[in-house]
Amino acid sequence: MMKITLLLTLLLFIAVPSIVYSQDDSIGIVSSLQGEVFIVRNDSEISAFQGMKVYLGDYIETGDNSGVKIVFIDETLITLADNTDLEITEFIYNPSERKTVSNITKGKMRAFVQKFKGDSSTVEFKTENAVAGVKGTTLFIDAINNIISVIEGEVYVRSLYDESKEIILQGGQYTTIVDGIPGIPEFNSQGILQDYNNVNFPDYIYESINSYNIFYPGTNIPPNVKNTPTTPGPGNNSDPITSPPINQSPGDMMGGMGETLVEVEIDIPNL
C-alpha cells in the first residue's frame, strides 16, 4: 500500500469585515422599542419592530410616548426619546477604521459609543448647528434646546458654521449652542441628568432571543447581557453594552471568501 500526500486549495467562508457599508448592508438592529417607531427607507415609511435590521441611509422617527434602542455592529447603542428624528448618513467599520455620521434633526438622544482599538475612529452626531465627535463615551443630545452633554468620556463640539469654534467637553460637562456657536463648558445640571435618565424605557438588553440571533447569528446570549436592565444612572459602567457576544465580535457577522491549504493523505493499493 502506498500513500500520496496532496495539498489541496479549498475555498472556505471566513469572517472578513466589509470596509465600506452600502445601503444594501445591515449595520445594526432594533434591539427594543415602545410605541410608534418608523423607519423611512427608499422613500417608504416602515413600522419598526424588534429585531428589524437597520441600514445606511435609514431615517428613524419616534412618535408621542415612544422610544427605540438601536445597536450597531461597532457596539454603539443609541436610544431615541419620543418625537425624535435620526438619520444615518455615513458608516465605515473595519479592523483599522471606524467612521459613522448621524444627524439628529429634532428630539433627544443618548448614545453609548464603545472605544475603538483600530487606527482611526470618528463617530459624529450632527444637530442643525453643531457636530459632536466622540471616541468612546456616553453622550446626551437635546436637539430641542441645543444642549450637548457628556456623561462619561470626552467629546469635541464644533460649530457647523465656523470650524474654528470648537470646544472639548469632559465627562460631567455640557454646552449650549447659541447662534451656532458652542458655549463655555459647564457642569451638568440636575435637569440635564434627569433628561438623560428620561431618555430610556424599562426593558432588557436583547430581551428577544430571536432579535439577538438575527444580529449575532449562531451565538448564545452572553450571561452578563441576557438579564441586564438598561436603567442605570449616569456614570454606571453597566449602562448599555459592555462586551460583544462570546467568541464573536460584531464584525464577524459580515462574511467573505478566503482560501486555505488542506493536506490530504490518500491510500493507493500497490499495483
Tab-separated table of C-alpha atoms in Angstrom:
chain	number	residue	atom	x	y	z
A	1	MET	CA	0.000	0.000	0.000
A	2	MET	CA	1.412	3.383	-1.000
A	3	LYS	CA	0.451	6.768	0.445
A	4	ILE	CA	0.391	10.002	-1.532
A	5	THR	CA	0.112	13.337	0.194
A	6	LEU	CA	-1.697	16.037	-1.742
A	7	LEU	CA	-2.061	19.718	-0.979
A	8	LEU	CA	-5.494	20.927	-1.955
A	9	THR	CA	-6.542	24.544	-2.085
A	10	LEU	CA	-10.064	24.905	-0.763
A	11	LEU	CA	-12.235	27.967	-0.732
A	12	LEU	CA	-13.750	28.451	2.691
A	13	PHE	CA	-16.073	31.065	4.128
A	14	ILE	CA	-14.211	33.158	6.639
A	15	ALA	CA	-15.214	36.276	8.521
A	16	VAL	CA	-13.885	39.357	6.733
A	17	PRO	CA	-15.451	42.658	7.806
A	18	SER	CA	-16.656	44.863	4.996
A	19	ILE	CA	-14.750	48.100	4.501
A	20	VAL	CA	-17.488	50.478	3.437
A	21	TYR	CA	-21.132	49.738	4.035
A	22	SER	CA	-23.722	50.492	1.383
A	23	GLN	CA	-27.485	50.766	1.560
A	24	ASP	CA	-27.615	47.011	0.935
A	25	ASP	CA	-25.617	46.161	4.070
A	26	SER	CA	-27.148	45.791	7.506
A	27	ILE	CA	-25.277	47.976	10.009
A	28	GLY	CA	-27.431	47.481	13.100
A	29	ILE	CA	-30.644	46.206	14.585
A	30	VAL	CA	-33.625	47.497	16.541
A	31	SER	CA	-32.967	45.841	19.895
A	32	SER	CA	-36.117	47.144	21.608
A	33	LEU	CA	-38.818	49.759	21.180
A	34	GLN	CA	-42.083	51.041	22.537
A	35	GLY	CA	-44.931	52.991	20.980
A	36	GLU	CA	-44.816	54.126	17.368
A	37	VAL	CA	-41.440	53.978	15.644
A	38	PHE	CA	-40.996	54.352	11.895
A	39	ILE	CA	-38.066	53.940	9.528
A	40	VAL	CA	-38.086	55.798	6.229
A	41	ARG	CA	-36.173	53.778	3.647
A	42	ASN	CA	-36.136	54.347	-0.109
A	43	ASP	CA	-38.987	56.852	0.239
A	44	SER	CA	-41.159	54.289	2.034
A	45	GLU	CA	-42.202	54.542	5.687
A	46	ILE	CA	-41.983	51.228	7.546
A	47	SER	CA	-43.212	50.434	11.048
A	48	ALA	CA	-40.214	49.303	13.076
A	49	PHE	CA	-40.230	46.094	15.097
A	50	GLN	CA	-37.861	44.375	17.481
A	51	GLY	CA	-35.185	42.551	15.517
A	52	MET	CA	-35.566	44.766	12.447
A	53	LYS	CA	-32.289	45.388	10.628
A	54	VAL	CA	-31.047	48.948	10.148
A	55	TYR	CA	-29.277	50.176	7.023
A	56	LEU	CA	-27.165	53.108	5.909
A	57	GLY	CA	-29.428	55.977	4.869
A	58	ASP	CA	-32.292	54.978	7.177
A	59	TYR	CA	-34.267	57.839	8.699
A	60	ILE	CA	-35.685	56.840	12.088
A	61	GLU	CA	-38.691	58.599	13.625
A	62	THR	CA	-40.350	58.131	17.003
A	63	GLY	CA	-43.871	59.265	17.843
A	64	ASP	CA	-45.532	60.504	21.024
A	65	ASN	CA	-44.705	58.495	24.157
A	66	SER	CA	-42.437	56.274	22.071
A	67	GLY	CA	-38.790	55.276	22.003
A	68	VAL	CA	-36.322	52.961	20.324
A	69	LYS	CA	-32.931	51.406	21.026
A	70	ILE	CA	-30.630	50.575	18.144
A	71	VAL	CA	-27.386	48.648	18.480
A	72	PHE	CA	-24.850	48.931	15.671
A	73	ILE	CA	-22.207	46.441	14.589
A	74	ASP	CA	-19.472	48.568	16.200
A	75	GLU	CA	-21.356	48.049	19.506
A	76	THR	CA	-22.627	51.633	19.665
A	77	LEU	CA	-26.016	51.763	21.379
A	78	ILE	CA	-28.366	54.658	20.601
A	79	THR	CA	-31.581	55.379	22.468
A	80	LEU	CA	-34.059	57.832	20.945
A	81	ALA	CA	-36.724	59.551	23.033
A	82	ASP	CA	-40.209	60.330	21.777
A	83	ASN	CA	-40.662	62.788	18.901
A	84	THR	CA	-37.072	62.336	17.767
A	85	ASP	CA	-35.655	62.005	14.250
A	86	LEU	CA	-32.282	60.450	13.408
A	87	GLU	CA	-30.689	59.858	10.010
A	88	ILE	CA	-27.669	57.602	9.413
A	89	THR	CA	-25.612	59.264	6.686
A	90	GLU	CA	-22.216	57.552	6.784
A	91	PHE	CA	-20.920	54.234	8.078
A	92	ILE	CA	-17.454	52.702	7.690
A	93	TYR	CA	-16.327	49.918	10.001
A	94	ASN	CA	-13.346	47.570	9.707
A	95	PRO	CA	-10.465	46.495	11.984
A	96	SER	CA	-8.396	49.618	11.253
A	97	GLU	CA	-11.021	52.314	10.722
A	98	ARG	CA	-14.387	53.390	12.074
A	99	LYS	CA	-16.314	56.368	10.780
A	100	THR	CA	-20.003	56.953	11.425
A	101	VAL	CA	-22.047	60.105	10.965
A	102	SER	CA	-25.673	60.566	12.038
A	103	ASN	CA	-27.948	63.587	12.001
A	104	ILE	CA	-30.349	64.233	14.871
A	105	THR	CA	-32.736	66.787	13.443
A	106	LYS	CA	-35.076	67.019	16.414
A	107	GLY	CA	-35.761	65.473	19.809
A	108	LYS	CA	-33.454	63.854	22.360
A	109	MET	CA	-30.938	61.055	22.148
A	110	ARG	CA	-28.454	59.231	24.337
A	111	ALA	CA	-25.575	57.224	22.933
A	112	PHE	CA	-23.053	54.793	24.330
A	113	VAL	CA	-20.054	54.559	21.998
A	114	GLN	CA	-17.563	51.776	22.562
A	115	LYS	CA	-13.863	52.580	22.413
A	116	PHE	CA	-12.289	51.519	19.137
A	117	LYS	CA	-8.971	49.640	19.049
A	118	GLY	CA	-8.151	50.402	15.422
A	119	ASP	CA	-6.009	53.187	13.980
A	120	SER	CA	-8.731	55.721	13.198
A	121	SER	CA	-12.120	56.396	14.779
A	122	THR	CA	-14.606	59.147	14.027
A	123	VAL	CA	-18.120	58.973	15.437
A	124	GLU	CA	-20.106	62.147	14.894
A	125	PHE	CA	-23.633	63.244	15.722
A	126	LYS	CA	-24.804	66.388	13.964
A	127	THR	CA	-27.569	68.733	15.056
A	128	GLU	CA	-28.824	71.628	12.946
A	129	ASN	CA	-25.964	73.885	14.059
A	130	ALA	CA	-23.194	71.787	15.641
A	131	VAL	CA	-21.390	68.465	15.497
A	132	ALA	CA	-20.349	66.317	18.454
A	133	GLY	CA	-17.472	63.909	17.887
A	134	VAL	CA	-16.741	61.008	20.233
A	135	LYS	CA	-14.220	58.178	20.514
A	136	GLY	CA	-15.713	56.193	23.355
A	137	THR	CA	-18.174	57.789	25.712
A	138	THR	CA	-21.710	58.211	26.969
A	139	LEU	CA	-23.349	61.194	25.320
A	140	PHE	CA	-26.672	63.017	25.600
A	141	ILE	CA	-28.050	65.378	22.953
A	142	ASP	CA	-31.095	67.610	23.349
A	143	ALA	CA	-31.697	68.987	19.862
A	144	ILE	CA	-34.738	70.896	21.109
A	145	ASN	CA	-32.770	73.094	23.497
A	146	ASN	CA	-29.431	72.865	21.635
A	147	ILE	CA	-27.695	71.054	24.506
A	148	ILE	CA	-24.859	68.541	24.176
A	149	SER	CA	-23.851	66.766	27.371
A	150	VAL	CA	-21.136	64.236	28.208
A	151	ILE	CA	-21.864	61.715	30.944
A	152	GLU	CA	-18.565	59.869	30.621
A	153	GLY	CA	-15.530	60.252	28.367
A	154	GLU	CA	-14.591	63.183	26.146
A	155	VAL	CA	-16.333	64.864	23.224
A	156	TYR	CA	-15.424	67.711	20.894
A	157	VAL	CA	-18.217	70.063	19.888
A	158	ARG	CA	-17.734	72.192	16.792
A	159	SER	CA	-19.868	74.782	15.043
A	160	LEU	CA	-21.164	73.790	11.626
A	161	TYR	CA	-20.824	77.402	10.503
A	162	ASP	CA	-17.324	78.146	11.785
A	163	GLU	CA	-14.961	75.178	12.251
A	164	SER	CA	-12.613	77.308	14.342
A	165	LYS	CA	-15.292	77.433	17.054
A	166	GLU	CA	-14.621	74.170	18.819
A	167	ILE	CA	-14.585	73.141	22.469
A	168	ILE	CA	-13.792	69.964	24.386
A	169	LEU	CA	-16.300	68.554	26.863
A	170	GLN	CA	-15.126	66.235	29.617
A	171	GLY	CA	-17.333	63.789	31.491
A	172	GLY	CA	-19.862	65.651	33.616
A	173	GLN	CA	-19.941	68.741	31.373
A	174	TYR	CA	-22.354	70.186	28.849
A	175	THR	CA	-22.587	73.070	26.421
A	176	THR	CA	-25.435	75.058	24.947
A	177	ILE	CA	-25.220	76.002	21.275
A	178	VAL	CA	-26.102	79.691	20.874
A	179	ASP	CA	-26.287	81.235	17.399
A	180	GLY	CA	-24.459	78.213	16.047
A	181	ILE	CA	-21.525	78.555	18.477
A	182	PRO	CA	-20.778	76.141	21.362
A	183	GLY	CA	-20.879	77.876	24.728
A	184	ILE	CA	-18.398	77.614	27.577
A	185	PRO	CA	-18.448	74.123	29.164
A	186	GLU	CA	-20.498	73.919	32.349
A	187	PHE	CA	-21.171	71.159	34.841
A	188	ASN	CA	-24.193	69.005	34.083
A	189	SER	CA	-27.216	70.304	35.956
A	190	GLN	CA	-29.746	68.093	37.708
A	191	GLY	CA	-32.215	68.983	34.983
A	192	ILE	CA	-29.882	67.679	32.253
A	193	LEU	CA	-29.155	64.491	34.170
A	194	GLN	CA	-32.871	63.960	34.657
A	195	ASP	CA	-33.456	64.433	30.930
A	196	TYR	CA	-30.679	61.938	30.248
A	197	ASN	CA	-32.321	59.361	32.500
A	198	ASN	CA	-35.714	60.026	30.953
A	199	VAL	CA	-34.411	59.051	27.510
A	200	ASN	CA	-34.953	55.415	28.365
A	201	PHE	CA	-37.684	52.891	28.962
A	202	PRO	CA	-37.836	49.718	31.075
A	203	ASP	CA	-36.641	46.703	29.140
A	204	TYR	CA	-33.804	44.215	28.962
A	205	ILE	CA	-30.920	44.328	26.548
A	206	TYR	CA	-31.673	41.820	23.793
A	207	GLU	CA	-34.762	40.670	25.659
A	208	SER	CA	-35.804	38.867	22.496
A	209	ILE	CA	-33.616	35.842	21.763
A	210	ASN	CA	-34.738	35.959	18.140
A	211	SER	CA	-33.568	39.566	17.799
A	212	TYR	CA	-30.206	38.680	19.265
A	213	ASN	CA	-29.715	35.744	16.945
A	214	ILE	CA	-30.538	37.875	13.924
A	215	PHE	CA	-27.803	40.328	14.839
A	216	TYR	CA	-25.277	37.733	16.042
A	217	PRO	CA	-26.155	34.545	14.135
A	218	GLY	CA	-25.100	31.277	15.692
A	219	THR	CA	-24.251	32.651	19.124
A	220	ASN	CA	-25.844	32.496	22.543
A	221	ILE	CA	-26.801	35.492	24.614
A	222	PRO	CA	-23.887	36.173	26.992
A	223	PRO	CA	-24.808	35.694	30.668
A	224	ASN	CA	-23.665	39.218	31.528
A	225	VAL	CA	-26.024	40.707	28.948
A	226	LYS	CA	-29.071	38.458	28.936
A	227	ASN	CA	-30.775	39.804	32.040
A	228	THR	CA	-29.127	43.182	32.489
A	229	PRO	CA	-31.665	46.021	32.895
A	230	THR	CA	-30.863	49.144	30.903
A	231	THR	CA	-31.977	51.633	33.521
A	232	PRO	CA	-28.726	52.718	35.207
A	233	GLY	CA	-27.956	56.252	36.267
A	234	PRO	CA	-25.154	58.460	34.968
A	235	GLY	CA	-21.691	57.061	35.482
A	236	ASN	CA	-22.815	53.454	35.772
A	237	ASN	CA	-20.495	51.406	33.604
A	238	SER	CA	-23.186	48.802	33.065
A	239	ASP	CA	-25.097	51.379	31.018
A	240	PRO	CA	-25.657	49.630	27.715
A	241	ILE	CA	-23.366	47.078	26.072
A	242	THR	CA	-20.114	46.231	27.843
A	243	SER	CA	-18.953	43.247	25.819
A	244	PRO	CA	-19.571	41.524	22.475
A	245	PRO	CA	-21.048	38.031	22.233
A	246	ILE	CA	-18.891	35.178	23.425
A	247	ASN	CA	-16.288	34.115	20.847
A	248	GLN	CA	-17.644	36.520	18.254
A	249	SER	CA	-17.160	40.199	17.581
A	250	PRO	CA	-19.849	42.333	15.944
A	251	GLY	CA	-17.891	42.430	12.694
A	252	ASP	CA	-17.913	38.630	12.467
A	253	MET	CA	-21.451	38.701	11.124
A	254	MET	CA	-20.081	40.003	7.815
A	255	GLY	CA	-18.868	37.012	5.769
A	256	GLY	CA	-16.371	36.899	2.931
A	257	MET	CA	-14.428	34.417	0.839
A	258	GLY	CA	-10.952	33.221	1.707
A	259	GLU	CA	-8.720	30.279	0.872
A	260	THR	CA	-6.668	27.750	2.840
A	261	LEU	CA	-4.361	24.811	2.121
A	262	VAL	CA	-5.503	21.391	3.319
A	263	GLU	CA	-3.184	18.379	3.477
A	264	VAL	CA	-4.884	15.137	2.461
A	265	GLU	CA	-3.424	11.601	2.598
A	266	ILE	CA	-4.757	9.047	0.113
A	267	ASP	CA	-4.144	5.293	0.336
A	268	ILE	CA	-3.434	3.751	-3.067
A	269	PRO	CA	-3.179	-0.050	-3.470
A	270	ASN	CA	0.146	-1.395	-4.765
A	271	LEU	CA	-0.178	-2.276	-8.439
